[in-house]
Tab-separated table of C-alpha atoms in Angstrom:
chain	number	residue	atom	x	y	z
A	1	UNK	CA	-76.294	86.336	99.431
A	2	UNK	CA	-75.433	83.463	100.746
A	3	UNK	CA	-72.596	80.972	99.172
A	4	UNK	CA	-71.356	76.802	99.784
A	5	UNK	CA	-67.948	76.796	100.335
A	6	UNK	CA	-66.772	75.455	96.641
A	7	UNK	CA	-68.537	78.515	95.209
A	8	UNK	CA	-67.160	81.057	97.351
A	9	UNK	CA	-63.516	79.324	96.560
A	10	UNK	CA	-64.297	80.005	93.165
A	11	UNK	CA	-64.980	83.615	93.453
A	12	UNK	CA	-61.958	84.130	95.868
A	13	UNK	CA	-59.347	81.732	93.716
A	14	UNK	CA	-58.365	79.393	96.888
A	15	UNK	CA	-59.097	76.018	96.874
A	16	UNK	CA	-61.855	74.256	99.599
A	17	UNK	CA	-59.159	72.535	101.517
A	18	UNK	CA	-57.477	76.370	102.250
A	19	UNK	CA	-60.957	77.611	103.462
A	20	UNK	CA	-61.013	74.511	105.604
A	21	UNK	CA	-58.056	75.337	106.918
A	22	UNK	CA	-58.598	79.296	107.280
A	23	UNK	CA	-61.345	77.801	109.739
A	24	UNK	CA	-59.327	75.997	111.791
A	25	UNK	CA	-57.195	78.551	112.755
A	26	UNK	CA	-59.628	81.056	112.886
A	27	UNK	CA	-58.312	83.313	110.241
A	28	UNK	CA	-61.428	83.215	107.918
A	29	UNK	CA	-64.965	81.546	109.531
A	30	UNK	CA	-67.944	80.233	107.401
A	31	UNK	CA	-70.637	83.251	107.953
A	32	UNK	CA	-72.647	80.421	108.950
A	33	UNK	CA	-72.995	76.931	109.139
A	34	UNK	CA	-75.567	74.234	108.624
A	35	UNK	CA	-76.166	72.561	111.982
A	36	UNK	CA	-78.116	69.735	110.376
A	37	UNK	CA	-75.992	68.956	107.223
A	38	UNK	CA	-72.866	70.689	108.156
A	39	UNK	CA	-72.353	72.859	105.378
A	40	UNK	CA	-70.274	75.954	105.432
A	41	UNK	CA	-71.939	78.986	104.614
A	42	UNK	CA	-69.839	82.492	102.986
A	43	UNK	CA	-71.661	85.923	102.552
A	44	UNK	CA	-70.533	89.350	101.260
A	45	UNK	CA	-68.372	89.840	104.403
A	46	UNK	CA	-66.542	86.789	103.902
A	47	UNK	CA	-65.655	88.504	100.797
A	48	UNK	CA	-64.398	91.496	101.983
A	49	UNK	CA	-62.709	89.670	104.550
A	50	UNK	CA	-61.085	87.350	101.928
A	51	UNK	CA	-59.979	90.221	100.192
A	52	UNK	CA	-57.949	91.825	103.105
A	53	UNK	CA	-56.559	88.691	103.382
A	54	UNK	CA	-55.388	88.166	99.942
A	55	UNK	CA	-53.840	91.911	99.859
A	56	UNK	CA	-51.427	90.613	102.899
A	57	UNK	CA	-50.540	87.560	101.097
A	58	UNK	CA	-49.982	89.147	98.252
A	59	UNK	CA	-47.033	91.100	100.110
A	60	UNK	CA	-45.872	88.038	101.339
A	61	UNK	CA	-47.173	88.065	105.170
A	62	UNK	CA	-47.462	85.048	106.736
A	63	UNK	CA	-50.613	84.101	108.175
A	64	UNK	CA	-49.928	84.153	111.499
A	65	UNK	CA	-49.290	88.041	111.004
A	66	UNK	CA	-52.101	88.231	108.824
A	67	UNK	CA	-54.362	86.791	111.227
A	68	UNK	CA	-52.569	88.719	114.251
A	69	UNK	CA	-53.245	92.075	112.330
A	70	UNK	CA	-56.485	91.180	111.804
A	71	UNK	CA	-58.075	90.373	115.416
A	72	UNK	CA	-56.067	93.481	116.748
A	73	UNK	CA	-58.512	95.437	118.903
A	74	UNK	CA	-56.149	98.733	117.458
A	75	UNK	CA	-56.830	97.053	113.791
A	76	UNK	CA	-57.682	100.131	111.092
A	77	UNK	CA	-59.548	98.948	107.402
A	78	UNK	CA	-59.105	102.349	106.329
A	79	UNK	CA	-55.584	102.918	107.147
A	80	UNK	CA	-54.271	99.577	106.558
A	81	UNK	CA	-55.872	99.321	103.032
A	82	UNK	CA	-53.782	102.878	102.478
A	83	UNK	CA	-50.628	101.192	103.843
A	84	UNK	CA	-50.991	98.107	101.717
A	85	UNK	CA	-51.455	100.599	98.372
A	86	UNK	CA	-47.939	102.092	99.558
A	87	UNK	CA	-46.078	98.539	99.680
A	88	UNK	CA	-47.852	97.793	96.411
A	89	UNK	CA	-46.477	100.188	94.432
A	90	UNK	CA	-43.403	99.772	95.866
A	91	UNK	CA	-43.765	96.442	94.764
A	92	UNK	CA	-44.709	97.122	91.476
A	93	UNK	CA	-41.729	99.744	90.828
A	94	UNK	CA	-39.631	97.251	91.964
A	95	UNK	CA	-40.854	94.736	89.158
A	96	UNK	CA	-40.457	97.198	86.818
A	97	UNK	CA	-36.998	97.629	87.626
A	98	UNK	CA	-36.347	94.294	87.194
A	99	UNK	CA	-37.669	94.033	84.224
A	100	UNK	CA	-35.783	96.931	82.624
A	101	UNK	CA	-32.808	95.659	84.003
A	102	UNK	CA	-32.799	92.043	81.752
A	103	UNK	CA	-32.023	94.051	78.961
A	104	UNK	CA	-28.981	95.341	81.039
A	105	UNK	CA	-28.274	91.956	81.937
A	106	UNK	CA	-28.122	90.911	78.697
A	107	UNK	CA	-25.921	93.308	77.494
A	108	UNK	CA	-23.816	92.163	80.584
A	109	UNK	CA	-24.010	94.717	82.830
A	110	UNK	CA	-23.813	94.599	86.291
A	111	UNK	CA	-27.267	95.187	87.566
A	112	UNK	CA	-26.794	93.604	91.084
A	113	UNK	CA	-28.357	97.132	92.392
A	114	UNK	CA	-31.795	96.607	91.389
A	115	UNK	CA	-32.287	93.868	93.902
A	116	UNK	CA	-31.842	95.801	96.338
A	117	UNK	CA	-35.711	95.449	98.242
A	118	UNK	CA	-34.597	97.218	101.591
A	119	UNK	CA	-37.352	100.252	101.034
A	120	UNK	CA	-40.172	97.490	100.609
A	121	UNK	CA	-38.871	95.704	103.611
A	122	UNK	CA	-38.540	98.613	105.708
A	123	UNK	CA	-42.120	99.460	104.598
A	124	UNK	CA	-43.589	96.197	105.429
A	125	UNK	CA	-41.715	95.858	109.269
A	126	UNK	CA	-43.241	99.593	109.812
A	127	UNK	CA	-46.454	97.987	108.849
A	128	UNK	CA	-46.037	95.227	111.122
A	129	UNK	CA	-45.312	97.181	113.793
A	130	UNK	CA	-47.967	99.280	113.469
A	131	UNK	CA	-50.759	96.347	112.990
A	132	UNK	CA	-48.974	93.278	115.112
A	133	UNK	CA	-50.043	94.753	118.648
A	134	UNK	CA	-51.001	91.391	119.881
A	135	UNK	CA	-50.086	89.425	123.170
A	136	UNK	CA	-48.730	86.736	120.731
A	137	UNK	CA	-46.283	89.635	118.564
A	138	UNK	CA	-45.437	91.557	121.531
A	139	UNK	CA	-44.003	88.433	123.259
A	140	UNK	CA	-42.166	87.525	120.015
A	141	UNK	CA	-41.010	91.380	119.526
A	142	UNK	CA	-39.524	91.497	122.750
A	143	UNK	CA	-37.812	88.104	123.176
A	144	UNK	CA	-36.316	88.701	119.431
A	145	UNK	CA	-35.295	92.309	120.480
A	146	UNK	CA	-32.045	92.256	121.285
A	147	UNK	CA	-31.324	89.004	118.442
A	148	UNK	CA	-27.960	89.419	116.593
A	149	UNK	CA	-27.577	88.394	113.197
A	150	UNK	CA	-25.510	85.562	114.440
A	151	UNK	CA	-28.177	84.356	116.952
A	152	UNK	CA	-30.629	84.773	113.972
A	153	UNK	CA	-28.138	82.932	111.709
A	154	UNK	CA	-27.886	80.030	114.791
A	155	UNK	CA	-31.915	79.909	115.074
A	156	UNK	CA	-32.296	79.569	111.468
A	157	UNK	CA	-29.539	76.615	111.257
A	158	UNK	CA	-31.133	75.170	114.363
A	159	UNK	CA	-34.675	75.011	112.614
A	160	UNK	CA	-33.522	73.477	109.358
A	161	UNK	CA	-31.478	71.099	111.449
A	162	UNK	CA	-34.816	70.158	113.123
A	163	UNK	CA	-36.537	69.900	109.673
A	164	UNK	CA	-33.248	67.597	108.250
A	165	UNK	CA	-33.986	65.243	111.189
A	166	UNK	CA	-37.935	64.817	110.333
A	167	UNK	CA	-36.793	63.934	106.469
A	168	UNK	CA	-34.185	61.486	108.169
A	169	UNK	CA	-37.015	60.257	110.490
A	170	UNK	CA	-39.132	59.649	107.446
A	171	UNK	CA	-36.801	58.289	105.509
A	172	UNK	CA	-36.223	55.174	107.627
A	173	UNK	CA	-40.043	54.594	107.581
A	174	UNK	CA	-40.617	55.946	110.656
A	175	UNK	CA	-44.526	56.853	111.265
A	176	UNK	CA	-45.715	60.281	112.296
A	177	UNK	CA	-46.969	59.017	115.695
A	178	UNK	CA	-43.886	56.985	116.122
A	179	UNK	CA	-41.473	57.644	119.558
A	180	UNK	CA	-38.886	59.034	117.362
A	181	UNK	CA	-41.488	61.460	115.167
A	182	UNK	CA	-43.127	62.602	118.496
A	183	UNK	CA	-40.079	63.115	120.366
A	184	UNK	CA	-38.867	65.868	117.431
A	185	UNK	CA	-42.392	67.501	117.420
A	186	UNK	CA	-41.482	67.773	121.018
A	187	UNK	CA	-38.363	69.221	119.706
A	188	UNK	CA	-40.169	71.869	117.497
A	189	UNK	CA	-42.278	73.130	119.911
A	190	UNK	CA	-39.362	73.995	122.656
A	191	UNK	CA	-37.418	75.654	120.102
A	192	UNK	CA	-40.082	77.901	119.218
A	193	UNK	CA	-41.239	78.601	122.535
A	194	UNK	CA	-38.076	78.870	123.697
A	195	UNK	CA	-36.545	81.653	120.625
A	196	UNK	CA	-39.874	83.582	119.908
A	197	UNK	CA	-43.395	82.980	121.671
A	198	UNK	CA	-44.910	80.353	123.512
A	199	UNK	CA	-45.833	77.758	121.750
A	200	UNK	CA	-48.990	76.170	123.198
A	201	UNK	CA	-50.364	72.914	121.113
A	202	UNK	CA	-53.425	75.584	119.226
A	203	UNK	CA	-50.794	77.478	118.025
A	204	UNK	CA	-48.578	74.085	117.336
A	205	UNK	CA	-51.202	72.404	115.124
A	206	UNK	CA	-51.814	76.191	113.490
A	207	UNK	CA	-48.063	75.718	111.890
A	208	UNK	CA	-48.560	72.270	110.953
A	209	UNK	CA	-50.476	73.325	108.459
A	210	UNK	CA	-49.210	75.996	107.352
A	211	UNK	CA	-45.981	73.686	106.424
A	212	UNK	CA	-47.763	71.920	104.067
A	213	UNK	CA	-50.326	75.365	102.797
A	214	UNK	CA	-47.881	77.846	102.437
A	215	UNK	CA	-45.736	77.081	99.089
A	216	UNK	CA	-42.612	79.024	100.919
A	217	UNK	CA	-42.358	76.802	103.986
A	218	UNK	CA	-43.550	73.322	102.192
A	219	UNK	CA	-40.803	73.912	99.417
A	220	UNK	CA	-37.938	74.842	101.884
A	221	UNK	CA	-38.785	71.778	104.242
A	222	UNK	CA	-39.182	69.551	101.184
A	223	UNK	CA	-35.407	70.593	99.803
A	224	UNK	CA	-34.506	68.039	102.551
A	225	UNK	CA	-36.693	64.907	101.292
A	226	UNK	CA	-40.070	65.542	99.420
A	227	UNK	CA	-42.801	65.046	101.409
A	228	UNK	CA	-41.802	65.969	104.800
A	229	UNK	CA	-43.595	68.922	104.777
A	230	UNK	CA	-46.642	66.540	105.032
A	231	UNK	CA	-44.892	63.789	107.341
A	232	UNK	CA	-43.996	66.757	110.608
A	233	UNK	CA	-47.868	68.578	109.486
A	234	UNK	CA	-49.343	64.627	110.492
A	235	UNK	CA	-46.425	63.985	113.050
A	236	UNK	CA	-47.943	67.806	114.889
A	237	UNK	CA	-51.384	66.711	114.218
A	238	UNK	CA	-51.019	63.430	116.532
A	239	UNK	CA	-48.988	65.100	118.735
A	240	UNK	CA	-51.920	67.857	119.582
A	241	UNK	CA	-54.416	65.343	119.550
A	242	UNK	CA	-53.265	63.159	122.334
């Protein structure tokens, strides 16, 4: 059985543009394409495949982990699927918690406890470990070894300060393929190379993206100034390009 790409995001509940971009970074490939009108082609694997990769996002991995766990030569169906039913109903209990505890919080009780996710967490770094056993991971597992929370704390404040200057950037009209735009995409790249894997311009564009794909990262960037989620994803893209 053979599906166009609008049907197949239909069946799987993501929209074209996400399939387009599942391409790009190799994460999810068209089972075949069209050489003579282009189209993108999706067949029972792609569903299956589709499916994995909804179970990760649905425990909140990012896609560079998902893909990462995916193309890893070490990479188990069998035992992964078990691993992701674990951290799903962990998941789930802790919902139900939650859920229990509005009552509590009504009454007002202190119910701080029950937001406690360390098990889950625990769970899903254990996973990661055990599925992340690519060139990309290890590099970022050992640079980040020996991180302290207050080199974490610094990376993360260095970031958004990155982030704050593309909203600035934008907000003076700048361009994405002006000096100034280019010069902080510059920016971006160094301070990921430099504080957790080499960042070539593949893996560069790859994150563009995501910033505008992923809900998490667009809606943190965007807390500066809406829209520059979009603005440093088409500042990247002309950056890579040239």
């Amino acid at each position: 059985m053979k599906m166009q790409i609008k049907e197949f995001a239909e069946i799987s509940g993501v929209s074209v543009r996400t399939l387009h971009y599942y391409d790009e970074i190799g994460l999810l490939m068209p089972a075949v394409i069209d050489k003579s009108t282009g189209y993108r082609f999706y067949d029972e694997n792609s569903i299956l495949q589709m499916q994995e990769i909804l179970f990760y996002r649905e425990l909140d991995f990012s896609l560079k982990s998902i893909k990462e766990i995916l193309s890893s030569p070490d990479y188990d169906k069998n035992r992964a699927l078990k691993e992701q039913k674990q951290l799903l109903s962990l998941k789930k209990e802790r919902l139900e918690r939650l859920i229990l505890a509005i009552d509590s919080a009504v009454k007002g009780e202190n119910i701080m406890k029950v937001f406690d996710n360390s098990e889950f967490e625990k769970h899903k770094a254990e996973a990661k470990e055990k599925w992340g056993q690519t060139p990309a991971y290890k590099e970022y597992e050992t640079k980040t070894k020996g991180y302290s929370k207050s080199k974490w704390n610094d990376l993360t404040e260095s970031m958004d300060h990155i982030m704050a200057e593309f909203a600035v950037c934008m907000k003076k009209g700048e361009k994405p393929e002006s000096t100034e735009a280019q010069n902080l995409v510059k920016c971006l790249q160094n301070h990921i190379t430099e504080n957790y894997y080499l960042c070539t311009n593949e893996v560069l564009a790859g994150i563009g993206q995501m910033y505008t794909l992923d809900e998490r990262f667009k809606n943190n960037i965007d807390k500066h100034a809406a829209g520059t989620a979009e603005f440093i994803c088409e500042a990247i893209m002309t950056f890579c390009s040239n």
